[in-house]
CSV table of C-alpha atoms and ligand atoms in Angstrom, one decimal:
chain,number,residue,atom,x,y,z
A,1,UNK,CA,24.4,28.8,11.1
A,2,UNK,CA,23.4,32.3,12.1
A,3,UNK,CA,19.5,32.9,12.0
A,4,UNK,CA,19.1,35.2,9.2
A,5,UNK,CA,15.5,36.2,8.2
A,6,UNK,CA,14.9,35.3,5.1
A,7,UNK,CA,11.4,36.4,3.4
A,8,UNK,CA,9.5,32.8,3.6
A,9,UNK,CA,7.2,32.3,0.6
A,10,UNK,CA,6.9,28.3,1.5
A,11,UNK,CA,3.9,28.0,3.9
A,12,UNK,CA,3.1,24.8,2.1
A,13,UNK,CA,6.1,23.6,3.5
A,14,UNK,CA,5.6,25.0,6.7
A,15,UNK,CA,3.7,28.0,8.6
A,16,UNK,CA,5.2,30.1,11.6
A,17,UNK,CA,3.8,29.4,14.8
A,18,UNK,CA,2.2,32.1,15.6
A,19,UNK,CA,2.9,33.9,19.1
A,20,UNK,CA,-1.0,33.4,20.0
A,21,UNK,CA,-0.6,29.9,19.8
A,22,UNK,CA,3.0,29.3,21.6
A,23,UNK,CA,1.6,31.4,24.3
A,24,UNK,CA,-1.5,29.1,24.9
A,25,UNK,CA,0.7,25.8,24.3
A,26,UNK,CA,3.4,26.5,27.3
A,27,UNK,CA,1.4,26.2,30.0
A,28,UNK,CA,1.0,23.1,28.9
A,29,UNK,CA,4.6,22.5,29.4
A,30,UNK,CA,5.0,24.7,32.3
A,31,UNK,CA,2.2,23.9,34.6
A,32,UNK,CA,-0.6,21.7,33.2
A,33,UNK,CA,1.4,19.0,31.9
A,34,UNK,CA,-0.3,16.2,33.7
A,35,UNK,CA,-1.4,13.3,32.0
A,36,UNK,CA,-5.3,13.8,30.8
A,37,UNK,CA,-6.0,10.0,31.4
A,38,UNK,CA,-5.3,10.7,35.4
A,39,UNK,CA,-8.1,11.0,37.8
A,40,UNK,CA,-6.8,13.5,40.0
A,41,UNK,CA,-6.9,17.5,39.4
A,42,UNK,CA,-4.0,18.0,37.7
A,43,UNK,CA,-4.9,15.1,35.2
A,44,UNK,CA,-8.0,16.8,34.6
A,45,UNK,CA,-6.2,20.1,33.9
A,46,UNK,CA,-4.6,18.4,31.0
A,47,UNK,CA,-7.9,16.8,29.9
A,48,UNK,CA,-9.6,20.3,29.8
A,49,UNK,CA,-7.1,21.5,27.6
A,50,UNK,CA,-7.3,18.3,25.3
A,51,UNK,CA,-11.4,18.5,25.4
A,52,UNK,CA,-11.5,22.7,24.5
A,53,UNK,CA,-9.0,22.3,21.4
A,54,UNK,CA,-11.2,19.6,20.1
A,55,UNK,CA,-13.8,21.8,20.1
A,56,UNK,CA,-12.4,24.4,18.2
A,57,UNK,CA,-11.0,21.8,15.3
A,58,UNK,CA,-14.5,20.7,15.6
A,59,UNK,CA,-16.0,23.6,15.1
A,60,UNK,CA,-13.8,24.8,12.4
A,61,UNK,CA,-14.9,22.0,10.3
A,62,UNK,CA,-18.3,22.2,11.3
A,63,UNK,CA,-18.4,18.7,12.8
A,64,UNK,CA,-19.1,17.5,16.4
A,65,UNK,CA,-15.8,17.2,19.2
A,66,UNK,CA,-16.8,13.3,19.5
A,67,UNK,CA,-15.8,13.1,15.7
A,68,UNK,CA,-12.4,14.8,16.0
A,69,UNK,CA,-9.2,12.2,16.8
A,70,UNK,CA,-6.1,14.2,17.7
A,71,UNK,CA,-3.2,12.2,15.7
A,72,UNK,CA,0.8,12.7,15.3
A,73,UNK,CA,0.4,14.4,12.4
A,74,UNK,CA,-1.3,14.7,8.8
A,75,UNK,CA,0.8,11.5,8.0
A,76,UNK,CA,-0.6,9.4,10.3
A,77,UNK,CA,-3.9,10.6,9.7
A,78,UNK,CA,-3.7,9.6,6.3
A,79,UNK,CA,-2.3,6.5,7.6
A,80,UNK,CA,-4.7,6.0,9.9
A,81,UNK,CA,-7.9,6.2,7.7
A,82,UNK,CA,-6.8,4.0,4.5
A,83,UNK,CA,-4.9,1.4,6.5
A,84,UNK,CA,-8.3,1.8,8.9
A,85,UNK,CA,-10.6,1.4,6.4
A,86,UNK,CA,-9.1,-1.4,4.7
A,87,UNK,CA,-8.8,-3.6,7.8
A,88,UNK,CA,-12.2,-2.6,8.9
A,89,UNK,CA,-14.2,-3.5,5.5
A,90,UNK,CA,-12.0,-6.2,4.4
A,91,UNK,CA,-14.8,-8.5,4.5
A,92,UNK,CA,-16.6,-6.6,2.1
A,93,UNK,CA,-13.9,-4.7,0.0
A,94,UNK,CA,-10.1,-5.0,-1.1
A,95,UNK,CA,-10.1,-1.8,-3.7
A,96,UNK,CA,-9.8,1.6,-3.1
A,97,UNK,CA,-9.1,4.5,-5.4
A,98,UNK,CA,-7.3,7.8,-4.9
A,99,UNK,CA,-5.8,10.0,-7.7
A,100,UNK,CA,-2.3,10.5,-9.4
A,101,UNK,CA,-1.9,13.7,-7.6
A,102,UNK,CA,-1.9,12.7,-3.8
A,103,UNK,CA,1.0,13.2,-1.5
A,104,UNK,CA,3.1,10.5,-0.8
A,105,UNK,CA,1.4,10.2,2.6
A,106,UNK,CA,-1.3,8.7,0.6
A,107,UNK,CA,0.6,7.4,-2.0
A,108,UNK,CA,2.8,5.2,-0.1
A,109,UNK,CA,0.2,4.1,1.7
A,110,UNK,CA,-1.6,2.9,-1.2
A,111,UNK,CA,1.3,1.4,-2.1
A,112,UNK,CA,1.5,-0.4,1.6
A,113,UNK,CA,-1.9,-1.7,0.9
A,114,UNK,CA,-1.4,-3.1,-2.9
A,115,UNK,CA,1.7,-4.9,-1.4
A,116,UNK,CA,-1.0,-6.5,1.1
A,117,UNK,CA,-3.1,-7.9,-2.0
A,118,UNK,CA,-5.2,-4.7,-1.9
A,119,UNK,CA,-6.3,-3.4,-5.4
A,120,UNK,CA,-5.5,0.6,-5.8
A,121,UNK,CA,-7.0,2.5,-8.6
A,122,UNK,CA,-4.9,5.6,-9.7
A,123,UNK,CA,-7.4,8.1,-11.2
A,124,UNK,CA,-5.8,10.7,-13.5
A,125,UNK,CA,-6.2,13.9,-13.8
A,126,UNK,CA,-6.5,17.0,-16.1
A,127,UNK,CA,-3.7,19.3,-17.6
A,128,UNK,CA,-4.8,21.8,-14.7
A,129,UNK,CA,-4.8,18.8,-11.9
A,130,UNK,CA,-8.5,18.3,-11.6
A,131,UNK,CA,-9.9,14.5,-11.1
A,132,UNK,CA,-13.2,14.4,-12.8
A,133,UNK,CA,-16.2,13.2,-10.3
A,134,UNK,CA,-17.6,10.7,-13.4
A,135,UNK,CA,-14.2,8.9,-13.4
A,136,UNK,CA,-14.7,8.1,-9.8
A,137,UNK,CA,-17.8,7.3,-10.2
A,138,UNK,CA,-17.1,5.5,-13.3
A,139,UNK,CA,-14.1,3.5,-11.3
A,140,UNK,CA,-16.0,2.7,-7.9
A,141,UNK,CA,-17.3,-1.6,-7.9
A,142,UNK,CA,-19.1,-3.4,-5.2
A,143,UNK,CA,-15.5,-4.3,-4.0
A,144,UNK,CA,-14.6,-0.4,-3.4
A,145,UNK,CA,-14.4,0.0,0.5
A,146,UNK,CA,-12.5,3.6,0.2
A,147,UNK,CA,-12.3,6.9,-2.2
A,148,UNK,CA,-9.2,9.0,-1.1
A,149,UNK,CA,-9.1,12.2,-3.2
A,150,UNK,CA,-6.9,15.3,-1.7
A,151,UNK,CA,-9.1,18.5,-0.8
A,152,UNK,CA,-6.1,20.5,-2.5
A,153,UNK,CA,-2.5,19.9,-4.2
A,154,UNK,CA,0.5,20.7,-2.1
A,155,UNK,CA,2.7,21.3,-4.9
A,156,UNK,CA,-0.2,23.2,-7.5
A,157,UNK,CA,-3.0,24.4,-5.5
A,158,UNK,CA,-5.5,23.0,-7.2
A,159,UNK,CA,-8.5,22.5,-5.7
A,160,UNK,CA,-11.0,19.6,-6.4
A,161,UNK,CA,-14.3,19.3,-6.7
A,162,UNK,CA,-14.5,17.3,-3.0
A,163,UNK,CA,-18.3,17.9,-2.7
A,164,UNK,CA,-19.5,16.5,-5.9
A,165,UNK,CA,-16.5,13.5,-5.2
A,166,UNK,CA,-18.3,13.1,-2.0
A,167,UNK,CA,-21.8,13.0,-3.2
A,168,UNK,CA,-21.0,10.2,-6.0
A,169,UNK,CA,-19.6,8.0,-2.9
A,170,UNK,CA,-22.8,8.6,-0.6
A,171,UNK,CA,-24.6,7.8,-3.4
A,172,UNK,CA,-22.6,4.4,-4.0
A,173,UNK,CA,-22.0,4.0,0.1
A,174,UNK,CA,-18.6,3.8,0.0
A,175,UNK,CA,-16.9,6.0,2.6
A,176,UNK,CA,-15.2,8.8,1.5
A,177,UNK,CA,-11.9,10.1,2.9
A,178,UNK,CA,-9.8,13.6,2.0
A,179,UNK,CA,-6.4,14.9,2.7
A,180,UNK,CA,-6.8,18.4,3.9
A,181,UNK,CA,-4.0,18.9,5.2
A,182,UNK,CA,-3.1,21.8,2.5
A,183,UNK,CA,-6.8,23.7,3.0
A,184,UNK,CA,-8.0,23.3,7.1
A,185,UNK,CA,-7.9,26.7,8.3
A,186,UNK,CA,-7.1,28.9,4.8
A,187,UNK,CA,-10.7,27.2,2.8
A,188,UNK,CA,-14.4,27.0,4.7
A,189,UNK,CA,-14.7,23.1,5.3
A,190,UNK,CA,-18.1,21.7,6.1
A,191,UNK,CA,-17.9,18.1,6.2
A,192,UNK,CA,-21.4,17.8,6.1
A,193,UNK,CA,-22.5,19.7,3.3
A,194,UNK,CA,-19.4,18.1,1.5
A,195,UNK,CA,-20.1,14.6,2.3
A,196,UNK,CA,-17.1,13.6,3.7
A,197,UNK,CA,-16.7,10.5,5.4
A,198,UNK,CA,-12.6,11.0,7.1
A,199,UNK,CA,-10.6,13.8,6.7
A,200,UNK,CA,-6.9,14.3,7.5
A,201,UNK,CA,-5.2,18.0,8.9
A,202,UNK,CA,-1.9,19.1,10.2
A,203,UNK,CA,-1.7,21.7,12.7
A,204,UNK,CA,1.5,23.0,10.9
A,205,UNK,CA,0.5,24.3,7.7
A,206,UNK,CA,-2.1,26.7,9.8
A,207,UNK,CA,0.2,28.2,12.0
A,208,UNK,CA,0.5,25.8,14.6
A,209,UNK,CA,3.7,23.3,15.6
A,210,UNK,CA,4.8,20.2,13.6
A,211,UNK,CA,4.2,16.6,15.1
A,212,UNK,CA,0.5,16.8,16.0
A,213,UNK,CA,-2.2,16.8,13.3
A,214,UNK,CA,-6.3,14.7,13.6
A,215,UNK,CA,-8.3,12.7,12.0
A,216,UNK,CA,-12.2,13.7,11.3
A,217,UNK,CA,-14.5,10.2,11.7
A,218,UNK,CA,-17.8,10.9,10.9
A,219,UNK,CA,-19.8,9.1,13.7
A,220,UNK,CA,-21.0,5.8,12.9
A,221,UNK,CA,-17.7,5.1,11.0
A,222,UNK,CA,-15.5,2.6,12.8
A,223,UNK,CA,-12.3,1.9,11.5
A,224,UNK,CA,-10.1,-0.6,13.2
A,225,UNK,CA,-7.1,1.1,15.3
A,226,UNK,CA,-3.7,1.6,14.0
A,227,UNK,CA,-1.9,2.6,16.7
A,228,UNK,CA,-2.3,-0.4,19.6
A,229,UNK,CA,-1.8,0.5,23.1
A,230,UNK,CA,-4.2,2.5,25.8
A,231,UNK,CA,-7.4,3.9,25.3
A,232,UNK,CA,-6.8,7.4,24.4
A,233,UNK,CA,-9.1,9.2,21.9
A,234,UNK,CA,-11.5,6.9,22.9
A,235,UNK,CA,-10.2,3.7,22.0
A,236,UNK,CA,-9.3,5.3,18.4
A,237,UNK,CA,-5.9,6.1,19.2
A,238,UNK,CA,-3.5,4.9,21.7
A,239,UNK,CA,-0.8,6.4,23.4
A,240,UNK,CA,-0.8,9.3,26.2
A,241,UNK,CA,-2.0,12.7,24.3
A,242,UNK,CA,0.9,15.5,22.8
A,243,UNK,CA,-1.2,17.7,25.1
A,244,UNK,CA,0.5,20.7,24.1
A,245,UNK,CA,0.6,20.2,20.9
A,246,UNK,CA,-3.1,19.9,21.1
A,247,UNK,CA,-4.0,22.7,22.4
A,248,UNK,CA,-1.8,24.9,20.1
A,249,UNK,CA,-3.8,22.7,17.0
A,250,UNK,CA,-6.7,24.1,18.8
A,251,UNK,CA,-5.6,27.6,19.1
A,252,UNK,CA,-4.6,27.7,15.8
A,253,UNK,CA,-7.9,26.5,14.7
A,254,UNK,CA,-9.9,28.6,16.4
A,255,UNK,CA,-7.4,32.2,15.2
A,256,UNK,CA,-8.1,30.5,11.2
A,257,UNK,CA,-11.6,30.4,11.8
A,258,UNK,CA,-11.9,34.1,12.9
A,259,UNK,CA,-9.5,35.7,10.5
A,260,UNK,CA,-10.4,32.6,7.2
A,261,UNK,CA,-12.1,35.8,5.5
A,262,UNK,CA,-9.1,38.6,5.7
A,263,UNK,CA,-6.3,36.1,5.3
A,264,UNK,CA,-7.4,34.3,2.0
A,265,UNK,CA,-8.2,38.4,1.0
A,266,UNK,CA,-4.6,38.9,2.0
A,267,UNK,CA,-3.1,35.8,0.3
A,268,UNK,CA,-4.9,35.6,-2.7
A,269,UNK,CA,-4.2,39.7,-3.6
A,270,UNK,CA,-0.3,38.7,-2.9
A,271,UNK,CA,-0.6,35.3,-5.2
A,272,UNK,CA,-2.8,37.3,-8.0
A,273,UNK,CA,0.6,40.2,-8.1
A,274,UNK,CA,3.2,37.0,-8.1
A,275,UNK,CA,1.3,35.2,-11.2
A,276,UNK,CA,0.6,38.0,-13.1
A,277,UNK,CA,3.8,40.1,-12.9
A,278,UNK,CA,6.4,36.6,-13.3
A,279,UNK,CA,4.4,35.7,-16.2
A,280,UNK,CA,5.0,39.3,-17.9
A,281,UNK,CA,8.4,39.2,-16.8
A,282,UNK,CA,10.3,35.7,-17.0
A,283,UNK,CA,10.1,34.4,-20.7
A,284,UNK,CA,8.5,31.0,-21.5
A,285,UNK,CA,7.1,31.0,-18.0
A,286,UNK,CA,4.6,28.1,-17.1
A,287,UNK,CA,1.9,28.7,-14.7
A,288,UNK,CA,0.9,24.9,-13.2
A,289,UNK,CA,-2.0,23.7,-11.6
A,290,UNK,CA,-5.6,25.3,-12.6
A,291,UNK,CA,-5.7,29.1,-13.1
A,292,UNK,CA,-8.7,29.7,-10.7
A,293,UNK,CA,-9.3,27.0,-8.5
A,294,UNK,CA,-6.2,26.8,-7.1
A,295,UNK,CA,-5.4,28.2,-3.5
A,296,UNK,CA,-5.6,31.5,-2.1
A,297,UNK,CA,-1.8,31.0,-0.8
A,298,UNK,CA,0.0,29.4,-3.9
A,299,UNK,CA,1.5,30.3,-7.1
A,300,UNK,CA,3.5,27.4,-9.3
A,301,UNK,CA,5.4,27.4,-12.2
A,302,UNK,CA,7.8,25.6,-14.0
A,303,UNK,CA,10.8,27.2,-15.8
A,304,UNK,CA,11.7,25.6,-18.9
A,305,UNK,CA,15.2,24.7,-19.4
A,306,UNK,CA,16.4,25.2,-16.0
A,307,UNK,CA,16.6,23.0,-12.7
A,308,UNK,CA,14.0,24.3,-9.7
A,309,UNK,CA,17.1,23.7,-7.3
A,310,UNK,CA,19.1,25.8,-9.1
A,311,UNK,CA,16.4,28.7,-9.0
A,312,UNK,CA,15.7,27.6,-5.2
A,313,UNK,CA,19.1,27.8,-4.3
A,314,UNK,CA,20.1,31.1,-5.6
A,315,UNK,CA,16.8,33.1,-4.3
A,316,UNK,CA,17.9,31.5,-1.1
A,317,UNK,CA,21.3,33.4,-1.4
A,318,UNK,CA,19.3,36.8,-2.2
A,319,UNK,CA,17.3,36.2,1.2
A,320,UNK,CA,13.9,34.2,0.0
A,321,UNK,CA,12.3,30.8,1.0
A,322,UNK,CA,10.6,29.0,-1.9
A,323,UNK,CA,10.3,25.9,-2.8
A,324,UNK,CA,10.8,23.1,-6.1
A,325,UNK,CA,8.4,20.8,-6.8
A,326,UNK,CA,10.8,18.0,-7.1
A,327,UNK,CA,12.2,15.6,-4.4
A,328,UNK,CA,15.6,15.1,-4.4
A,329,UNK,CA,16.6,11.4,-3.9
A,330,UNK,CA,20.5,11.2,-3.1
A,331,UNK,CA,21.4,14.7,-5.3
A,332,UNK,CA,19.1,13.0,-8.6
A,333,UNK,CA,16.4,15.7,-8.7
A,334,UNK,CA,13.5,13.4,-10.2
A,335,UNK,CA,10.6,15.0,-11.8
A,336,UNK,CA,7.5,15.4,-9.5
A,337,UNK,CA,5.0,12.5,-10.1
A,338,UNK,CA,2.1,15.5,-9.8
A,339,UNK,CA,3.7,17.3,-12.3
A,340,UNK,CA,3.7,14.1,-14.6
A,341,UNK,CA,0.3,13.0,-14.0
A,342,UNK,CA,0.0,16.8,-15.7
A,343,UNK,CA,1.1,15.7,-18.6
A,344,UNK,CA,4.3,17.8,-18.5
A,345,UNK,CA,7.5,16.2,-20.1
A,346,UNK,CA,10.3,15.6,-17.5
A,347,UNK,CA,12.5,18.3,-18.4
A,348,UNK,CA,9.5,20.2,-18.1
A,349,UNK,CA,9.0,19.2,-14.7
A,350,UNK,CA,12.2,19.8,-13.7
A,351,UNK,CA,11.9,23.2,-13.7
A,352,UNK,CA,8.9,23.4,-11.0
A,353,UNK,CA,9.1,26.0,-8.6
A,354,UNK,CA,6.6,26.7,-5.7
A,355,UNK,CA,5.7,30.3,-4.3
A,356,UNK,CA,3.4,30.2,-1.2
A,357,UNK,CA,2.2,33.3,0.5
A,358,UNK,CA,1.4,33.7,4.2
A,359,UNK,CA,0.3,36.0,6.7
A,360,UNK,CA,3.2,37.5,7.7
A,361,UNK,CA,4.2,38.6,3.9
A,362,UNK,CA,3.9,41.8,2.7
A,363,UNK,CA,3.8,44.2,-0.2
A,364,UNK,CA,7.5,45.4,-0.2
A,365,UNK,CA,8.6,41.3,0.4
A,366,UNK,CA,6.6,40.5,-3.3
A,367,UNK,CA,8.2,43.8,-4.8
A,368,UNK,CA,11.4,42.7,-3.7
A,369,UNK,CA,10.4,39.2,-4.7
A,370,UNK,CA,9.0,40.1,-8.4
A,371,UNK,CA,12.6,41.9,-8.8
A,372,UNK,CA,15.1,39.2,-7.8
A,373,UNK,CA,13.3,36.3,-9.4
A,374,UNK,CA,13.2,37.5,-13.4
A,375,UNK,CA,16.9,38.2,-12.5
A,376,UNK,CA,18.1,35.0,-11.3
A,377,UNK,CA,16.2,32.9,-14.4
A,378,UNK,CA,17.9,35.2,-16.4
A,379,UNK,CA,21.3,34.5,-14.9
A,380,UNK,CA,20.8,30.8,-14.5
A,381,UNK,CA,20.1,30.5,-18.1
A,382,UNK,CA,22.7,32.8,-19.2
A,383,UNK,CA,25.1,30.3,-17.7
A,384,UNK,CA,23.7,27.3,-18.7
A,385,UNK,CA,23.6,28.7,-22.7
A,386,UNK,CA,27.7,29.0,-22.0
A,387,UNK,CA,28.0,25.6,-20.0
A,388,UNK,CA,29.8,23.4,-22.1
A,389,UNK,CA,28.3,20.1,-23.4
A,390,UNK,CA,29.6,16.8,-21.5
A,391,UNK,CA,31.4,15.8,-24.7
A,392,UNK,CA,32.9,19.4,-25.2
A,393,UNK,CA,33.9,19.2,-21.9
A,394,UNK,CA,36.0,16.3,-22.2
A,395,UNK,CA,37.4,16.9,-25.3
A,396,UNK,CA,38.8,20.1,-24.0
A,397,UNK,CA,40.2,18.1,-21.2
B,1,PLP,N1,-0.8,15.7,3.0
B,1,PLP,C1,-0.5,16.8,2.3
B,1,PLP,C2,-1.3,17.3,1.2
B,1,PLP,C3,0.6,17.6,2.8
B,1,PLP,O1,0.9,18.7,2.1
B,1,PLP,C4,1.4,17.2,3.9
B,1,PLP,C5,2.6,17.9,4.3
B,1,PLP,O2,3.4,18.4,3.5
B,1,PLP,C6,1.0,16.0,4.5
B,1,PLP,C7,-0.1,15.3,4.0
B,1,PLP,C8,1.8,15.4,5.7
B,1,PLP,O3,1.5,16.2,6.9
B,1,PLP,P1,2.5,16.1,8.1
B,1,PLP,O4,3.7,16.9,7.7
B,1,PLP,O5,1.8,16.6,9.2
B,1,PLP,O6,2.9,14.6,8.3
């Protein structure tokens, strides 16, 4: 397939990497790629570069580098912590709750757990997405050894109230653990101030490569190892370190923390133009997810009467990257759970489609954008108004 550039509007998909942080990664590759559990220089080359990018994810989320685990990516963070926790406190606890909304990195895990005799709590959620902090507190029992609530939604943006979440949880000592794999690097993250207990990122939704992600473990929190092997990450992870691919986390984290400010600026003003203008232009249009706290990077909608593949598949044709909010299991498209837990009917749901802005968009890309899209609902649903029924086809043959 020949590498045409399409205008990307799905950075919660995926980001770029950005030059900055290929450039400090391939050294890595090139000349430092000794192992950073070696004793000898060039072991300790590797190490340095391990021990500075922990610093800047550190730093970036205003914790300390001892509390930073470098993992294999957001999924296996959020493996990590739930299946960590509950083998750690399974003396005192077998419940956890997390909310209707999570990703299925979360969800599945959950799942993993209940099929272990673990009870999960699903909490639900409001029309706009939000869990309400008195339903966790409300839900939380002496046998509750975990809360797992997302920092943001992947597929609506909308961002919950983690703080207060993390607050009820100190309160009630039961440790506290948030996928933010959707915010790190685009929303200021102090775990402190926030209360959280275990948080989960990715270094490739902020501009840095797929396959390598961390874990935040506040200190004093010990959860039992779910990777066996060596005794990388102190003991907290095994197996020799994606060096490379921690160093570009690193980077990356360190360019989000300078430029936070600018880019969220830069997103939200692109987001604010998408919402508005498709919601003057394409009839019926849904906006999903909450109208203000959502993030600075996403716009969501759902399109009634129409399939979000259909919509994805013919703005890919016209040159742009978006994305549905359905998974498509063996060419079923099934209605997003999120989008159910929003009380939407499935037809509804059908219909979601996902616009995320990045960096590298511009102006001219959303005025191009806001052109094509009204045009293509209008097409799709011109043809489906002249599709014949099932029935009508068959009885003309
Ligand atoms: N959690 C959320 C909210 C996500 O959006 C994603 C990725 O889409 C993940 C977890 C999984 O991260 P990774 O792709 O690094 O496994």
């Amino acid at each position: 397939m020949s590498e045409v550039q399409q205008a990307y509007f799905d950075h919660a998909a995926t980001t770029p990497t950005r030059p900055e942080v290929v450039a400090a990664m391939l050294p890595y590759l090139e000349h430092r790629w000794g192992n950073p559990s070696s004793l000898h220089v060039t072991g300790i080359r590797a190490l340095e570069g391990v021990e500075r990018a922990r610093q800047h994810v550190a730093r970036l989320l205003q914790a300390a580098p001892e509390e930073i685990v470098f993992t294999g990516s957001g999924t296996e963070a959020d493996n990590h912590a739930l299946i960590g926790a509950a083998h750690a406190l399974r003396s005192t606890g077998d419940h956890i709750i997390t909310s209707a909304v999570e990703h299925h990195a979360i969800h599945y895990t959950a799942a993993h757990l209940e099929s272990l005799g673990l009870r999960v709590t699903y909490l639900p959620v409001d029309e706009t997405g939000l869990v309400d902090p008195d339903a966790v507190r409300a839900a939380i029992t002496d046998r509750t050894l975990l809360v797992s609530i997302m920092h943001a939604n992947n597929e609506i943006g909308t961002i919950q109230p983690i703080a207060e979440i993390g607050a009820i949880c100190r309160q009630k000592g039961v440790l506290f653990h948030t996928d933010a794999v959707q915010t790190v690097g685009h929303l200021p993250i102090d775990v402190h101030h926030m209360n959280i207990d275990l948080l989960s990122l990715s270094a490739h939704k902020l501009y840095g490569p797929k396959g390598v992600g961390a874990l935040f473990l506040r200190e004093g929190v010990n959860l039992t190892s779910y990777i066996h092997g060596g005794g990388q990450e102190s003991g907290r992870r095994a197996s020799t370190e994606n060096v490379a691919g921690i160093v570009a986390l690193g980077e990356a984290a360190r360019l989000a923390g300078e430029e936070m400010e600018q880019e969220a600026a830069h997103a939200t003003a692109l987001r604010e133009r998408i919402i508005h203008d498709l919601l003057r232009r394409v009839p019926d249009l849904i906006l999903t997810g909450h109208p203000t706290r959502r993030l600075p990077n996403s716009a969501s909608f759902c399109v009634p009467g129409l399939e979000g593949e259909a919509i994805l598949l013919d703005l890919d044709e016209e040159g742009f990257a978006v994305s549905s909010g359905s998974a498509c299991t063996s060419g079923v498209s099934e209605p997003s759970p999120t989008l159910l837990a929003l009380g939407l009917p499935p037809d509804m749901a059908r219909g979601a489609i996902r616009i995320t802005v990045g960096r590298g968009n511009t102006g001219a890309e959303v005025d191009r954008l806001l052109a094509v899209f009204p045009r293509v609902v209008h097409r799709l649903r011109e043809m489906s108004a002249h599709r014949p029924t099932l029935t009508e086809g068959l009885a003309h043959g």
